[in-house]
Tab-separated table of C-alpha atoms in Angstrom:
chain	number	residue	atom	x	y	z
A	1	MET	CA	-5.368	11.746	26.017
A	2	ALA	CA	-7.274	8.214	24.487
A	3	ARG	CA	-6.338	7.738	20.716
A	4	LEU	CA	-8.948	6.270	18.803
A	5	SER	CA	-8.293	4.048	16.154
A	6	VAL	CA	-10.622	2.555	13.649
A	7	GLU	CA	-10.342	-1.019	15.885
A	8	SER	CA	-11.085	0.538	18.847
A	9	ILE	CA	-15.057	1.077	16.507
A	10	ARG	CA	-17.521	-0.921	16.688
A	11	ILE	CA	-20.775	0.131	15.362
A	12	GLU	CA	-23.309	-1.500	14.905
A	13	CYS	CA	-24.795	-1.847	10.915
A	14	ASP	CA	-27.314	-4.468	10.965
A	15	PRO	CA	-27.689	-7.369	14.074
A	16	PHE	CA	-24.860	-9.963	12.829
A	17	THR	CA	-22.335	-8.577	11.149
A	18	PRO	CA	-20.300	-5.585	14.155
A	19	LEU	CA	-17.923	-2.006	12.075
A	20	THR	CA	-14.326	-3.223	12.171
A	21	LYS	CA	-11.578	-2.284	9.941
A	22	GLU	CA	-11.548	-5.910	7.746
A	23	PHE	CA	-15.368	-5.348	8.251
A	24	ALA	CA	-15.028	-2.143	6.288
A	25	MET	CA	-12.712	-3.480	3.499
A	26	ASN	CA	-14.501	-6.418	2.863
A	27	PRO	CA	-15.849	-5.587	-0.996
A	28	ASN	CA	-18.861	-7.742	-0.104
A	29	ARG	CA	-19.675	-5.423	2.137
A	30	LEU	CA	-19.311	-3.091	0.359
A	31	ASN	CA	-20.499	-3.892	-2.569
A	32	ASP	CA	-24.059	-4.642	0.086
A	33	PHE	CA	-24.420	-1.216	1.654
A	34	ALA	CA	-23.865	0.356	-2.031
A	35	ALA	CA	-26.765	-2.160	-3.120
A	36	THR	CA	-28.673	-0.522	-0.206
A	37	LEU	CA	-27.998	3.213	-1.560
A	38	LEU	CA	-29.339	2.709	-4.722
A	39	ARG	CA	-32.308	0.826	-3.158
A	40	VAL	CA	-33.456	2.809	-0.765
A	41	ALA	CA	-33.295	5.593	-3.632
A	42	LEU	CA	-34.832	4.538	-5.532
A	43	GLY	CA	-37.890	2.852	-3.852
A	44	VAL	CA	-37.654	7.310	-2.528
A	45	LEU	CA	-37.679	8.440	-5.727
A	46	TYR	CA	-40.418	6.046	-7.501
A	47	LEU	CA	-42.709	7.040	-4.013
A	48	ALA	CA	-42.352	10.830	-5.396
A	49	HIS	CA	-43.467	10.343	-9.056
A	50	VAL	CA	-45.963	7.765	-7.134
A	51	ALA	CA	-46.949	11.202	-5.431
A	52	GLN	CA	-46.720	13.094	-8.624
A	53	LYS	CA	-49.232	10.618	-10.544
A	54	VAL	CA	-51.645	11.127	-7.896
A	55	PHE	CA	-51.683	14.625	-6.249
A	56	VAL	CA	-50.544	16.938	-8.684
A	57	PHE	CA	-51.790	15.572	-12.395
A	58	THR	CA	-54.073	12.476	-11.107
A	59	LEU	CA	-54.605	9.928	-11.698
A	60	PRO	CA	-57.724	11.399	-14.289
A	61	GLY	CA	-55.323	13.734	-15.559
A	62	THR	CA	-52.413	11.011	-16.006
A	63	ALA	CA	-54.420	9.103	-18.341
A	64	GLN	CA	-55.752	11.206	-19.892
A	65	PHE	CA	-51.453	12.245	-20.911
A	66	PHE	CA	-51.212	8.359	-22.331
A	67	ALA	CA	-54.448	8.933	-24.380
A	68	SER	CA	-52.504	11.829	-25.910
A	69	ILE	CA	-49.547	9.697	-26.680
A	70	GLY	CA	-51.399	6.768	-28.444
A	71	LEU	CA	-51.275	4.102	-25.300
A	72	PRO	CA	-54.269	3.173	-23.395
A	73	GLY	CA	-55.347	5.722	-20.231
A	74	TRP	CA	-56.044	1.979	-18.636
A	75	LEU	CA	-51.231	2.160	-18.931
A	76	ALA	CA	-52.173	5.579	-16.565
A	77	TYR	CA	-53.492	3.171	-13.410
A	78	LEU	CA	-51.911	0.040	-13.775
A	79	THR	CA	-48.195	2.282	-14.047
A	80	THR	CA	-49.239	3.207	-10.614
A	81	PHE	CA	-49.862	0.623	-8.892
A	82	VAL	CA	-46.646	-0.936	-10.343
A	83	GLU	CA	-44.793	1.886	-8.792
A	84	LEU	CA	-45.971	2.339	-5.996
A	85	ALA	CA	-45.736	-1.646	-5.804
A	86	GLY	CA	-42.584	-1.785	-6.665
A	87	GLY	CA	-41.409	1.404	-4.146
A	88	LEU	CA	-42.398	0.261	-1.780
A	89	ALA	CA	-41.208	-2.651	-2.482
A	90	LEU	CA	-37.340	-1.316	-2.945
A	91	LEU	CA	-37.531	0.101	0.422
A	92	ALA	CA	-38.152	-2.363	2.218
A	93	GLY	CA	-35.485	-4.139	0.570
A	94	PHE	CA	-38.405	-7.470	-0.249
A	95	ARG	CA	-38.374	-9.328	-2.538
A	96	VAL	CA	-35.747	-6.294	-4.802
A	97	ARG	CA	-34.597	-8.339	-8.055
A	98	VAL	CA	-38.039	-8.865	-8.961
A	99	ALA	CA	-39.676	-5.777	-7.797
A	100	ALA	CA	-36.608	-4.321	-10.117
A	101	LEU	CA	-37.704	-6.836	-13.117
A	102	VAL	CA	-40.706	-6.086	-12.552
A	103	LEU	CA	-40.096	-1.997	-13.015
A	104	LEU	CA	-37.907	-1.836	-14.917
A	105	PRO	CA	-40.437	-3.196	-18.532
A	106	PHE	CA	-42.109	0.037	-17.791
A	107	MET	CA	-39.489	2.177	-17.510
A	108	LEU	CA	-37.911	0.792	-21.312
A	109	GLY	CA	-41.959	1.730	-21.772
A	110	ALA	CA	-41.092	5.248	-21.316
A	111	THR	CA	-37.680	5.103	-23.299
A	112	ALA	CA	-39.557	3.807	-25.814
A	113	ALA	CA	-42.425	6.164	-25.593
A	114	HIS	CA	-39.349	9.583	-25.199
A	115	LEU	CA	-38.105	8.084	-28.184
A	116	PRO	CA	-38.765	10.579	-30.422
A	117	ASN	CA	-38.169	13.798	-28.989
A	118	GLY	CA	-34.607	13.448	-28.823
A	119	TRP	CA	-32.047	12.276	-26.588
A	120	SER	CA	-31.774	15.006	-23.323
A	121	PHE	CA	-34.164	15.529	-20.904
A	122	ALA	CA	-34.484	18.713	-20.750
A	123	SER	CA	-35.795	18.673	-24.902
A	124	PRO	CA	-39.775	19.762	-25.087
A	125	ASN	CA	-42.185	16.380	-23.982
A	126	GLY	CA	-38.542	15.607	-22.612
A	127	GLY	CA	-36.367	13.458	-23.828
A	128	TRP	CA	-35.273	9.058	-23.327
A	129	GLU	CA	-31.586	10.157	-21.400
A	130	TYR	CA	-33.970	9.676	-17.930
A	131	PRO	CA	-36.422	6.352	-18.395
A	132	ALA	CA	-33.285	4.672	-20.268
A	133	PHE	CA	-31.207	5.758	-17.460
A	134	TRP	CA	-33.396	4.353	-15.079
A	135	ALA	CA	-33.881	1.586	-16.879
A	136	VAL	CA	-30.300	0.787	-16.437
A	137	THR	CA	-30.612	1.683	-12.480
A	138	LEU	CA	-33.024	-1.934	-12.654
A	139	ALA	CA	-31.194	-3.616	-14.157
A	140	VAL	CA	-27.938	-2.442	-11.505
A	141	GLN	CA	-30.431	-3.258	-8.511
A	142	ALA	CA	-31.369	-6.550	-10.276
A	143	LEU	CA	-27.914	-7.885	-10.401
A	144	LEU	CA	-26.890	-6.591	-6.633
A	145	GLY	CA	-30.096	-7.730	-5.445
A	146	GLY	CA	-31.127	-5.431	-1.970
A	147	GLY	CA	-27.984	-5.468	-0.170
A	148	ALA	CA	-27.862	-4.984	3.856
A	149	PHE	CA	-30.752	-3.608	6.194
A	150	ALA	CA	-33.037	-5.730	3.512
A	151	LEU	CA	-35.502	-8.112	4.125
A	152	GLY	CA	-34.087	-11.395	4.424
A	153	ALA	CA	-30.880	-10.190	4.121
A	154	ARG	CA	-29.808	-11.631	6.999
A	155	GLU	CA	-30.491	-15.813	5.957
A	156	ALA	CA	-29.007	-13.870	2.256
A	157	ALA	CA	-26.118	-13.232	4.234
A	158	VAL	CA	-25.655	-16.851	6.376
A	159	GLN	CA	-26.478	-18.623	2.387
A	160	ARG	CA	-23.395	-16.379	0.651
A	161	ALA	CA	-21.381	-18.212	4.175
């Protein structure tokens, strides 16, 4: 009967670091995976929100909404473009810190726009809770960086060593 142990398992999680007991217990690598999970989730969610603006509300409809809350209509187009570029950059792991920092002011603006509606996002017209949480996740992503599987991750790992 064969015995399976952590030491006998070697799964390649990326091209330069095998998964071993020592690797799995390394907090720096676990942080890389946490950063990756956050990065991919943010990227997918940003792209979903872009799709909603383009295909459900339409860009002119989104611009009209922005105007209805006192913002210039053209800001809807800029916001959609920045969210598209930022979402793609996050998903690919390209210049993740820059992408998160570029997206952050837009989430802070959304938070400010929702302040009059109260805290809970379930309240009419949505409160500031949800966009504030997005802002915090972007700040955390900017601090953590791209994590594992990001473009340039190998170079970052070499620089850390």
